[in-house]
Every structure is written in C-alpha cells, then in structure tokens.
Amino acid sequence: MQHDKILILDFGSQYTQLIGRRVRELNIYSEIVPFNKIPESINEYKAVILSGSPNSVRGDNALHPDLSNIRGQKPVLAVCYGAQYLAHFSGGEVAPSNTREYGRANLSFIKDHESLFANISEGSQVWMSHSDTIKQLPTNGVLLASTHDVENAAFRVEGEQTFAIQFHPEVYHSTDGKQLLENFLVTIANVTPDWTPNAFVEETVEALQAKIGNDKVVLGLSGGVDSTVAGVLLHKAIGENLHCIFVNNGLLRKNEFENVLKQYEGMGLNVKGVDASARFLDALKGLSDPEQKRKAIGRVFIEVFDDEANKIENAKWLAQGTIYPDVIESVSATGGPSATIKSHHNVGGLPDFMKLKVVEPLRMLFKDEVRRVGASMGIDKELLGRHPFPGPGLAIRILGDLTPEKVRILQEVDAIFIDGLREWNLYDKVWQAGAILLPVNSVGVMGDERTYEKCVALRAVESTDGMTADWVNLPYEFLQKTSNDIINKVKGVNRVVYDISSKPPATIEWE
C-alpha cells in the first residue's frame, strides 16, 4: 500500500525526531534526512518540514539547504531555525534576542484562524528554544501570530504554501502543537492520514520476511516493551526461526531474571535464560565513568550473544529492540548535525569478529508508537504499560564504581519504590521511575547512634516519548512512607531525596 509521505529536513535539533513522531501520531508517514541531502525524487513527498538547529543563521556556520525545488512547489512548514532561515536569507532580518527565549510562552495574537491556526485560540501555550529572534519578516511575509515577547512568532509567505513558526509544535509543552501540525498536513497539504499501527505491522512483517528469508535470528530479550514487541513482530514474520535469549547481567531489578522468564511463558516465543551476571560485574570492576561503564556492558553483551549464537546452527542475524531515542542520543539518526548526548549499548553495529548481521524492526519508532504497535498485535496491556528500563540496567543508576553490595542496596531501594507506586495506584500515572545510588555518604541518627551511610535519589517522570519529560508531583504521604521504608528496611541507607528536574535541561537518567 502506498502512503503519502512527508519529508523532514534535519538541521541538527535534538527535537527533529519529535517532529517525525508527532507526524506519525497523526497516522502520516514521515522520513527525516539531513538538510544537505535532499532526495532528488522530491515529488514523492506531499509536504516538507524544516527543523530547528543549534546553529545560528547569522553565523559563519549557518546551514544552507537548497530549497529551489521545494519552495513554491510543495507546502513548507519551517520550525525555529527553519523560520529564521526563511527570514534572514529572503529579505528579512534576524538579530540576537535581548534574553534567551527558552521555555513556555503563550500566543497573544493570532491573525489566521482558518488555516494554520484553525481550532487554536489566543492564550495557547507554546515552547520556545532560541537565542535569535526574527526582527523583520521576509519579502512577501505576512504575520500570523505573536506572543508577548516574540512579535513575529509565525508568518506565511504570500504566493507560496510556505509557513514559518518560531516555536516548537512537536514538543510536549506546546499544547496545541499536534493540532497545528494536523492543520498544516491534512488541511493545507491535503495529506491522507492512513499510516496506522496495523499498516506498520503488515508492512514490517513483509519486509522482515524478504530480508531474513529462512535464516535464523537471535534476539536479546530484556523483559521490557521494546524487545518484547520486536520479538512478537519477528515471530509473526519468521516463527520458529527466532531464538530469544534473556541475559542476566547482574544489574537487573530485584528478582527480575526469574520474573521475566515466567512472563514469557505462554507467549509462544522460544526463550532461553542465560545467567552472565558474574561476567558483567567482573568487567565493570573499578569503572566509574558512565561512558566506560556503558561500553564495557556493550562489549560483554556482544560477547555473551556471540557465545550463545554460536550454539544455534545457522544463526545469521542479531535482532535488537533499538528505538529512535536510543539512536538520537547516541548519534544523529540521519547523519545530520545533531549533537551526541550519550552512547547506547545497542547502537552502532557489531564488531568485526561477530558474524551476525543486525536487524532492528523498531528502529524508526518512539516508545509510544512501540506500545501502539504492540497493542495492535494483542500483547498484554500490563506488559505494554511497563516502565522503560535502561539497557545498562542499574550500572548507570549507581554513580561511581560498582560493587555487589551497591547493587544489592539499589535493588532493595528500587523494589520498595516501584512496589509502592503499584500499591498506591501511581505506577500507571508515571512514565518512568527508578532509584539512583549517589556516591556520597551523609550523617544520620538511628536510635541514639550516629550513622554515616548512603544517600539515594528517587526519580519519577511523566512523558510521552522520552525526549522531553516533567517530574511527577507524587503525594507527600507516599514519599514520606517510601522514605521511611527505605531507611528502615535497607541496610546502608540513611537519607532519601526526590529529583524534581525536568528534561530538558536534565536527562531522565543521571548517567
């Protein structure tokens, strides 16, 4: 089945993939390419979106796309840097802002209620993230909307289906961002929204069958949403040729190895449990740098899978539950100028000694899309609602070096926190939660004695995609009970704190 396609030009913004996610949330297929690698077959796309960028249009490093085959021929929506680019190089003026325009703002004026801003009212919250501002509109520019601090928050170009906005409609904090994108894509660009989870499953199964044929595939299951959905998707495509392996790296949650193996009983998947905890913990001895820890885990992960794969005759593929946020934060998914935030153990290919080829059926999906795809295949709702858990496990929640004792402490703390969320009916209201063991001791008093023990931080966030997140305002009564339980029941901990940082500027994990 042919779907209408949207082209997104990546200028390096960390939010670029969110544009793609929002577009796909509207059941519209999107492709992201670097700004300087525009496909020659531009007629395949119904519309084009220009992303934001960390660069300035006023600088020597300004990014210059060739829009000669796009402007005036395709509907265009320019976001942030894209809007500034259209202004600065088309007769307008862009200048430094007096203050950095970052965070929430509200639309104070809307001229166009029929087209781009249909069903959006004055007062609507938008998210700003720029240090330059548009002082003068480009030639033939027509003002569409303003905020209290940004006069030229949105404009269109007369004689073209070209629209530009200074804010980010793709992020969680722009309350009517999805509506604006729908107005542009469906109303203005006349795109048919028919790219659904069912369509993704059908087309991906066909693609996997064509790619893999009768080869055998080894899949690393983690018990989480991503690897589970990848497993069911692959099982649909190749059946018994899929061999699933769940590795205990010694950094899982309390009792997770046994619980996960039990979870997969009855799902029809061929699953083998491998306890390699000693191997992982040995490789992590003495390491405190988070990147070194991630790389050590990634190396051992590959070694364990190579050992297990060699036991499976004719295994030729290693399947992974890699999703978009993993790729984005490791390296630009498109080869574009996006900045690297952190490396991920399941991104970047395999070493030369490993004979397996990689297959990643979920590589182009965000977490919420993975859940929708899983639901369309009938996967249990409770399993799909499980919180994300980092691939390196508790290794990146233990700041500093690792010891078996530190792992034990954090497993106990984490179990009290997560079990408490479930008991208080808070688990499903939280997108991700966990505990962090800090590399500090603090003075405390227990009974009549002085203590000098560990401090742990609790973290709970709400999000839809993991790219942006807000901390959850958990009830004080819950936090009080959880803190008391941890201090009273976990030997070695005498202080509990709660993390109230949002993403951005912080990340969800501490390392």
Coordinates of C-alpha atoms in Angstrom, one line a residue:
M1 CA 0.0 0.0 0.0
Q2 CA 1.3 3.4 -0.9
H3 CA 1.2 6.1 1.8
D4 CA 1.5 9.9 1.4
K5 CA 5.0 10.8 2.7
I6 CA 6.3 13.9 4.5
L7 CA 10.0 15.0 4.2
I8 CA 11.6 16.5 7.3
L9 CA 14.9 18.3 6.8
D10 CA 17.2 17.9 9.8
F11 CA 19.2 20.9 10.8
G12 CA 20.5 19.2 13.9
S13 CA 17.9 20.0 16.5
Q14 CA 17.5 17.4 19.3
Y15 CA 13.8 17.8 18.7
T16 CA 13.9 16.8 15.0
Q17 CA 12.9 13.2 15.6
L18 CA 10.0 14.5 17.7
I19 CA 8.6 16.2 14.6
G20 CA 8.6 12.9 12.9
R21 CA 6.9 11.3 15.9
R22 CA 4.2 13.9 16.0
V23 CA 3.6 13.5 12.3
R24 CA 3.3 9.7 12.6
E25 CA 1.0 10.2 15.6
L26 CA -1.3 11.7 13.0
N27 CA -1.1 8.4 11.0
I28 CA 1.1 10.1 8.4
Y29 CA 4.4 8.6 7.3
S30 CA 7.5 10.8 7.6
E31 CA 11.1 10.5 6.6
I32 CA 14.0 12.5 8.1
V33 CA 17.1 13.4 6.0
P34 CA 20.0 15.8 6.6
F35 CA 19.3 19.3 5.3
N36 CA 22.1 18.9 2.7
K37 CA 20.9 15.5 1.4
I38 CA 17.5 16.4 -0.1
P39 CA 16.3 13.4 -2.3
E40 CA 16.2 14.0 -6.0
S41 CA 12.8 12.4 -6.1
I42 CA 11.1 15.3 -4.2
N43 CA 7.8 14.6 -6.0
E44 CA 7.3 11.6 -3.8
Y45 CA 6.6 13.8 -0.8
K46 CA 3.4 15.8 -0.2
A47 CA 5.0 18.4 2.1
V48 CA 8.3 19.4 3.7
I49 CA 9.1 20.5 7.2
L50 CA 12.3 22.3 8.2
S51 CA 13.6 21.5 11.7
G52 CA 15.3 23.6 14.3
S53 CA 19.0 23.8 14.9
P54 CA 21.7 24.6 17.5
N55 CA 23.3 26.8 14.8
S56 CA 22.6 30.5 14.1
V57 CA 21.5 31.8 10.7
R58 CA 23.8 34.8 11.4
G59 CA 26.9 32.8 12.0
D60 CA 29.7 31.6 9.7
N61 CA 28.4 28.0 10.3
A62 CA 24.9 28.8 9.1
L63 CA 23.3 25.7 7.4
H64 CA 22.2 26.4 3.8
P65 CA 19.7 24.0 2.3
D66 CA 18.9 24.1 -1.4
L67 CA 15.2 24.8 -1.4
S68 CA 14.9 25.6 -5.1
N69 CA 12.9 22.5 -5.9
I70 CA 10.7 22.9 -2.8
R71 CA 9.6 26.5 -2.2
G72 CA 6.6 27.4 -4.3
Q73 CA 6.2 23.7 -5.3
K74 CA 5.5 21.9 -2.1
P75 CA 3.7 23.1 1.1
V76 CA 6.5 24.0 3.6
L77 CA 6.4 24.4 7.4
A78 CA 9.6 26.0 8.8
V79 CA 10.2 25.5 12.5
C80 CA 12.5 27.7 14.6
Y81 CA 15.9 27.7 12.7
G82 CA 13.9 27.0 9.6
A83 CA 11.7 30.1 10.2
Q84 CA 14.8 32.2 10.9
Y85 CA 16.5 30.9 7.7
L86 CA 13.5 31.9 5.6
A87 CA 13.5 35.4 7.1
H88 CA 17.3 36.0 7.1
F89 CA 18.0 34.9 3.6
S90 CA 14.8 36.1 1.9
G91 CA 14.8 39.9 2.7
G92 CA 14.0 39.8 6.4
E93 CA 16.2 40.4 9.5
V94 CA 17.2 38.1 12.3
A95 CA 19.0 39.5 15.3
P96 CA 20.2 38.3 18.8
S97 CA 17.5 38.3 21.4
N98 CA 18.0 40.5 24.4
T99 CA 17.4 37.4 26.5
R100 CA 17.4 33.8 25.6
E101 CA 13.8 32.9 24.6
Y102 CA 13.6 29.5 26.1
G103 CA 10.6 27.7 27.7
R104 CA 6.9 28.2 27.9
A105 CA 5.1 31.2 26.2
N106 CA 1.5 31.9 25.2
L107 CA 0.1 33.1 21.9
S108 CA -1.2 36.6 22.5
F109 CA -2.3 37.3 18.9
I110 CA -3.5 35.1 16.0
K111 CA -4.5 36.6 12.7
D112 CA -5.3 33.4 10.8
H113 CA -7.9 31.2 12.5
E114 CA -8.9 29.5 9.2
S115 CA -5.7 27.8 8.1
L116 CA -2.5 27.1 10.1
F117 CA -4.1 28.2 13.4
A118 CA -7.6 26.7 12.9
N119 CA -9.0 25.5 16.2
I120 CA -6.2 27.2 18.2
S121 CA -7.0 30.2 20.4
E122 CA -5.1 33.1 21.8
G123 CA -3.5 32.0 25.1
S124 CA -2.4 28.7 23.7
Q125 CA 0.9 27.6 25.3
V126 CA 3.9 27.1 23.0
W127 CA 7.5 26.1 23.6
M128 CA 10.3 28.5 22.7
S129 CA 14.0 27.4 22.3
H130 CA 16.2 30.0 20.5
S131 CA 18.7 32.8 21.2
D132 CA 18.0 34.7 17.9
T133 CA 14.7 36.4 17.0
I134 CA 13.0 37.5 13.8
K135 CA 13.0 41.3 13.8
Q136 CA 11.7 41.7 10.2
L137 CA 9.6 39.4 8.1
P138 CA 11.0 38.2 4.7
T139 CA 9.8 39.7 1.4
N140 CA 6.1 38.9 1.0
G141 CA 5.9 37.7 4.6
V142 CA 2.6 38.0 6.3
L143 CA 2.3 38.0 10.1
L144 CA 0.2 35.1 11.5
A145 CA 0.8 35.0 15.3
S146 CA 2.7 36.7 18.2
T147 CA 3.5 36.1 21.8
H148 CA 4.0 38.8 24.4
D149 CA 7.8 38.7 23.9
V150 CA 8.1 37.5 20.3
E151 CA 6.2 39.6 17.8
N152 CA 7.0 37.5 14.7
A153 CA 6.1 34.1 16.2
A154 CA 4.5 32.9 13.0
F155 CA 4.2 34.0 9.4
R156 CA 3.4 32.9 5.9
V157 CA 4.9 33.8 2.5
E158 CA 2.4 35.4 0.1
G159 CA 2.2 33.4 -3.2
E160 CA 3.5 30.2 -1.7
Q161 CA 2.2 27.5 0.6
T162 CA 5.1 28.3 2.9
F163 CA 4.5 28.8 6.7
A164 CA 7.0 29.5 9.4
I165 CA 6.8 29.4 13.2
Q166 CA 9.4 30.5 15.8
F167 CA 8.2 27.9 18.4
H168 CA 8.3 24.1 18.5
P169 CA 4.9 22.4 17.9
E170 CA 6.5 19.0 18.2
V171 CA 7.3 19.1 21.9
Y172 CA 5.1 18.0 24.7
H173 CA 4.8 21.6 26.2
S174 CA 3.2 23.1 23.1
T175 CA -0.4 22.2 24.0
D176 CA -1.9 22.7 20.5
G177 CA 1.2 21.6 18.6
K178 CA -0.4 18.5 17.3
Q179 CA -3.4 20.5 16.1
L180 CA -1.1 22.9 14.2
L181 CA 0.7 20.0 12.5
E182 CA -2.6 18.5 11.6
N183 CA -3.8 21.8 10.1
F184 CA -0.7 22.1 8.0
L185 CA -0.5 18.5 6.9
V186 CA -4.2 17.5 6.4
T187 CA -5.9 20.8 5.7
I188 CA -3.1 22.7 3.8
A189 CA -1.0 19.9 2.3
N190 CA -4.0 17.6 1.8
V191 CA -2.2 14.5 3.1
T192 CA -4.2 11.3 3.7
P193 CA -3.6 10.0 7.3
D194 CA -3.6 6.3 6.7
W195 CA -0.3 5.1 8.2
T196 CA -1.5 3.1 11.2
P197 CA 0.0 0.6 13.6
N198 CA -1.8 -2.2 11.7
A199 CA -0.2 -1.0 8.5
F200 CA 3.2 -0.8 10.1
V201 CA 2.9 -4.4 11.4
E202 CA 1.8 -5.7 8.0
E203 CA 4.5 -3.9 6.0
T204 CA 7.2 -4.7 8.6
V205 CA 6.4 -8.4 8.6
E206 CA 6.6 -8.5 4.8
A207 CA 9.9 -6.6 4.9
L208 CA 11.4 -8.9 7.5
Q209 CA 10.4 -12.0 5.6
A210 CA 12.0 -10.6 2.4
K211 CA 15.2 -9.6 4.3
I212 CA 15.7 -12.6 6.5
G213 CA 14.2 -15.4 4.4
N214 CA 14.8 -18.8 6.1
D215 CA 17.7 -17.6 8.2
K216 CA 17.7 -18.0 12.0
V217 CA 17.6 -14.9 14.2
V218 CA 18.9 -14.4 17.8
L219 CA 17.0 -11.7 19.8
G220 CA 18.1 -10.3 23.1
L221 CA 15.0 -10.0 25.3
S222 CA 15.1 -7.7 28.3
G223 CA 11.5 -8.1 29.6
G224 CA 10.8 -4.6 28.5
V225 CA 8.3 -3.2 26.0
D226 CA 10.8 -2.7 23.1
S227 CA 12.4 -6.1 22.9
T228 CA 9.0 -7.8 23.6
V229 CA 7.3 -6.1 20.7
A230 CA 10.3 -6.7 18.5
G231 CA 10.1 -10.4 19.4
V232 CA 6.4 -10.8 18.7
L233 CA 6.9 -8.9 15.4
L234 CA 9.8 -11.1 14.4
H235 CA 7.8 -14.2 15.5
K236 CA 5.0 -13.2 13.2
A237 CA 7.5 -13.0 10.3
I238 CA 9.8 -16.0 10.8
G239 CA 8.1 -18.2 13.5
E240 CA 10.4 -20.9 15.0
N241 CA 13.5 -19.4 13.3
L242 CA 13.5 -16.8 16.0
H243 CA 15.6 -17.7 19.1
C244 CA 15.2 -15.4 22.1
I245 CA 17.8 -15.0 24.8
F246 CA 17.4 -13.2 28.1
V247 CA 20.7 -12.4 29.7
N248 CA 21.0 -11.7 33.5
N249 CA 23.7 -9.1 33.6
G250 CA 23.6 -8.9 37.4
L251 CA 22.2 -5.3 37.1
L252 CA 18.5 -6.1 36.8
R253 CA 15.9 -5.2 39.3
K254 CA 15.3 -7.5 42.3
N255 CA 14.1 -11.0 41.2
E256 CA 13.8 -9.7 37.6
F257 CA 15.6 -12.6 35.9
E258 CA 13.1 -15.2 37.2
N259 CA 10.1 -12.9 36.8
V260 CA 10.8 -12.1 33.2
L261 CA 11.3 -15.7 32.2
K262 CA 8.0 -16.5 33.8
Q263 CA 6.4 -13.6 32.0
Y264 CA 7.2 -15.1 28.6
E265 CA 5.7 -18.5 29.3
G266 CA 2.7 -18.9 27.1
M267 CA 3.6 -16.2 24.6
G268 CA 4.8 -18.8 22.0
L269 CA 8.3 -17.4 21.9
N270 CA 11.4 -19.6 22.1
V271 CA 13.2 -18.1 25.1
K272 CA 16.4 -19.2 26.8
G273 CA 17.7 -17.6 30.1
V274 CA 21.5 -17.1 30.4
D275 CA 23.0 -16.0 33.8
A276 CA 26.1 -14.0 32.9
S277 CA 26.0 -11.7 36.0
A278 CA 29.5 -12.6 37.2
R279 CA 30.9 -11.9 33.7
F280 CA 29.4 -8.4 33.6
L281 CA 30.2 -7.4 37.2
D282 CA 33.8 -8.5 36.6
A283 CA 34.1 -6.3 33.5
L284 CA 32.8 -3.4 35.5
K285 CA 35.2 -3.6 38.4
G286 CA 36.9 -0.3 39.0
L287 CA 35.0 1.6 36.4
S288 CA 33.3 4.8 37.5
D289 CA 33.0 6.8 34.3
P290 CA 29.5 6.4 32.8
E291 CA 30.7 6.1 29.2
Q292 CA 33.2 3.5 30.2
K293 CA 30.6 1.5 32.0
R294 CA 28.2 1.6 29.0
K295 CA 30.9 0.5 26.7
A296 CA 32.0 -2.3 29.0
I297 CA 28.4 -3.5 29.2
G298 CA 28.0 -3.3 25.5
R299 CA 31.2 -5.3 24.9
V300 CA 30.2 -8.1 27.3
F301 CA 26.6 -8.0 25.9
I302 CA 28.0 -8.7 22.4
E303 CA 30.4 -11.4 23.7
V304 CA 27.6 -13.3 25.5
F305 CA 25.4 -13.1 22.5
D306 CA 28.2 -14.3 20.2
D307 CA 28.7 -17.3 22.5
E308 CA 25.0 -18.1 22.6
A309 CA 24.6 -17.5 18.8
N310 CA 27.4 -20.0 18.1
K311 CA 25.3 -22.7 19.8
I312 CA 22.5 -22.1 17.3
E313 CA 23.1 -23.7 14.0
N314 CA 22.8 -21.3 11.0
A315 CA 22.0 -18.2 13.1
K316 CA 22.8 -15.3 10.9
W317 CA 21.1 -12.3 12.4
L318 CA 21.1 -10.5 15.8
A319 CA 17.8 -8.7 16.4
Q320 CA 17.6 -5.8 18.8
G321 CA 14.8 -3.7 20.2
T322 CA 16.5 -0.4 19.3
I323 CA 14.2 2.5 19.1
Y324 CA 14.5 6.1 17.9
P325 CA 15.5 7.8 21.2
D326 CA 18.4 5.3 21.5
V327 CA 19.7 6.3 18.1
I328 CA 19.1 10.0 18.5
E329 CA 21.0 10.3 21.8
S330 CA 24.0 8.2 20.5
V331 CA 24.5 9.9 17.2
S332 CA 22.3 11.7 14.6
A333 CA 20.0 9.1 13.2
T334 CA 20.3 10.7 9.7
G335 CA 24.0 11.6 9.6
G336 CA 23.0 15.1 10.2
P337 CA 24.4 17.6 12.6
S338 CA 22.6 16.6 15.8
A339 CA 24.8 16.5 19.0
T340 CA 25.6 13.3 20.8
I341 CA 24.2 13.1 24.3
K342 CA 25.3 9.6 25.4
S343 CA 26.1 6.3 23.8
H344 CA 23.8 3.3 23.9
H345 CA 25.0 -0.3 24.2
N346 CA 22.7 -1.5 21.4
V347 CA 23.5 1.2 18.8
G348 CA 26.4 1.4 16.3
G349 CA 26.7 -2.1 14.8
L350 CA 28.7 -5.2 15.7
P351 CA 32.4 -5.8 16.0
D352 CA 34.2 -7.5 13.1
F353 CA 34.6 -10.8 14.9
M354 CA 30.9 -11.3 15.2
K355 CA 29.4 -13.0 12.2
L356 CA 25.8 -11.9 12.8
K357 CA 24.1 -9.2 10.8
V358 CA 21.8 -6.7 12.7
V359 CA 18.1 -6.4 12.3
E360 CA 16.2 -3.7 14.2
P361 CA 12.5 -3.7 13.3
L362 CA 11.6 -0.9 15.7
R363 CA 14.5 1.5 14.9
M364 CA 12.2 4.1 13.4
L365 CA 9.6 4.1 16.3
F366 CA 9.3 6.1 19.5
K367 CA 8.2 4.4 22.8
D368 CA 4.5 5.3 22.5
E369 CA 4.5 4.1 18.9
V370 CA 6.0 0.8 20.0
R371 CA 3.2 0.4 22.6
R372 CA 0.5 1.1 19.9
V373 CA 2.1 -1.5 17.6
G374 CA 2.2 -4.0 20.5
A375 CA -1.4 -3.4 21.3
S376 CA -2.4 -3.9 17.6
M377 CA -0.7 -7.4 17.9
G378 CA -2.6 -8.3 21.0
I379 CA 0.2 -8.1 23.5
D380 CA -0.9 -8.0 27.2
K381 CA -1.8 -4.4 28.3
E382 CA 0.1 -4.8 31.6
L383 CA 3.3 -5.8 29.8
L384 CA 3.0 -2.9 27.4
G385 CA 2.5 -0.5 30.3
R386 CA 5.8 -1.5 31.9
H387 CA 8.1 1.5 32.6
P388 CA 11.2 1.8 30.4
F389 CA 14.4 0.4 32.0
P390 CA 17.9 1.4 30.8
G391 CA 19.8 -1.2 28.8
P392 CA 22.8 -1.0 31.0
G393 CA 20.5 -1.5 34.0
L394 CA 21.4 -0.4 37.5
A395 CA 25.0 0.3 36.3
I396 CA 24.1 3.8 35.3
R397 CA 21.9 4.3 38.4
I398 CA 24.9 3.6 40.7
L399 CA 27.0 6.7 40.3
G400 CA 30.7 5.9 40.5
D401 CA 32.2 2.4 40.7
L402 CA 30.1 -0.8 41.1
T403 CA 30.3 -3.4 43.8
P404 CA 27.9 -6.3 44.6
E405 CA 27.0 -4.6 47.8
K406 CA 26.0 -1.4 46.0
V407 CA 23.9 -3.4 43.5
R408 CA 22.2 -5.1 46.5
I409 CA 21.4 -1.8 48.1
L410 CA 19.9 -0.3 45.0
Q411 CA 17.9 -3.4 44.1
E412 CA 16.3 -3.2 47.6
V413 CA 15.6 0.5 47.3
D414 CA 14.2 0.2 43.8
A415 CA 11.9 -2.6 44.8
I416 CA 10.4 -0.6 47.7
F417 CA 9.9 2.4 45.4
I418 CA 8.3 0.5 42.4
D419 CA 6.2 -1.8 44.6
G420 CA 5.0 1.3 46.5
L421 CA 3.9 3.0 43.2
R422 CA 1.9 0.0 42.4
E423 CA 0.3 -0.3 45.8
W424 CA -0.7 3.4 45.8
N425 CA -2.1 3.1 42.2
L426 CA 0.5 5.5 40.9
Y427 CA 2.5 3.2 38.6
D428 CA 0.4 3.8 35.5
K429 CA 0.5 7.6 36.1
V430 CA 4.3 7.6 35.8
W431 CA 6.1 7.1 32.6
Q432 CA 9.4 6.0 34.2
A433 CA 10.6 5.7 37.7
G434 CA 13.7 4.4 39.5
A435 CA 16.2 5.0 42.2
I436 CA 19.8 6.3 42.0
L437 CA 22.6 5.4 44.4
L438 CA 24.7 8.5 45.0
P439 CA 28.4 8.4 45.6
V440 CA 28.2 10.2 48.9
N441 CA 27.7 9.3 52.5
S442 CA 25.7 11.5 54.9
V443 CA 25.5 11.8 58.6
G444 CA 22.4 10.5 60.2
V445 CA 21.0 9.3 63.6
M446 CA 19.3 6.0 64.1
G447 CA 18.3 5.2 67.7
D448 CA 20.9 7.0 69.8
E449 CA 23.8 6.3 67.4
R450 CA 25.4 8.3 64.7
T451 CA 25.3 6.8 61.2
Y452 CA 27.4 7.6 58.1
E453 CA 25.6 5.9 55.2
K454 CA 24.5 6.1 51.6
C455 CA 22.1 8.6 50.1
V456 CA 19.6 7.6 47.4
A457 CA 17.6 9.7 45.0
L458 CA 14.2 8.8 43.7
R459 CA 13.2 9.8 40.2
A460 CA 9.7 9.7 38.6
V461 CA 8.8 11.4 35.3
E462 CA 5.8 11.8 33.0
S463 CA 6.4 11.9 29.3
T464 CA 5.0 10.5 26.0
D465 CA 8.2 9.8 24.2
G466 CA 11.2 10.2 26.5
M467 CA 12.6 13.1 24.5
T468 CA 11.0 15.6 26.9
A469 CA 9.8 14.9 30.4
D470 CA 8.4 16.5 33.6
W471 CA 9.0 15.3 37.1
V472 CA 5.8 13.8 38.7
N473 CA 4.3 15.6 41.7
L474 CA 3.9 12.4 43.9
P475 CA 1.9 12.7 47.0
Y476 CA 3.9 13.8 50.1
E477 CA 2.3 11.0 52.1
F478 CA 3.6 8.5 49.5
L479 CA 7.1 10.0 49.5
Q480 CA 7.1 10.1 53.3
K481 CA 6.2 6.4 53.6
T482 CA 8.6 5.3 50.9
S483 CA 11.5 7.2 52.5
N484 CA 10.7 5.7 55.9
D485 CA 10.5 2.2 54.4
I486 CA 13.8 2.5 52.6
I487 CA 15.7 3.9 55.6
N488 CA 14.2 1.3 58.0
K489 CA 14.5 -1.7 55.7
V490 CA 17.6 -1.2 53.5
K491 CA 20.8 -1.5 55.5
G492 CA 23.3 1.1 54.4
V493 CA 21.0 3.9 53.5
N494 CA 20.1 6.8 55.9
R495 CA 18.9 9.5 53.5
V496 CA 16.4 9.8 50.6
V497 CA 15.9 12.7 48.2
Y498 CA 13.5 13.3 45.4
D499 CA 14.6 14.6 42.0
I500 CA 12.5 17.5 40.7
S501 CA 14.4 18.2 37.4
S502 CA 12.7 18.2 34.0
K503 CA 14.1 17.1 30.7
P504 CA 15.4 19.4 29.3
P505 CA 17.7 20.6 30.8
A506 CA 18.3 17.4 32.8
T507 CA 18.1 13.9 31.2
I508 CA 15.8 11.2 32.7
E509 CA 18.7 9.0 33.8
W510 CA 21.6 10.6 35.8
E511 CA 24.3 8.9 33.7

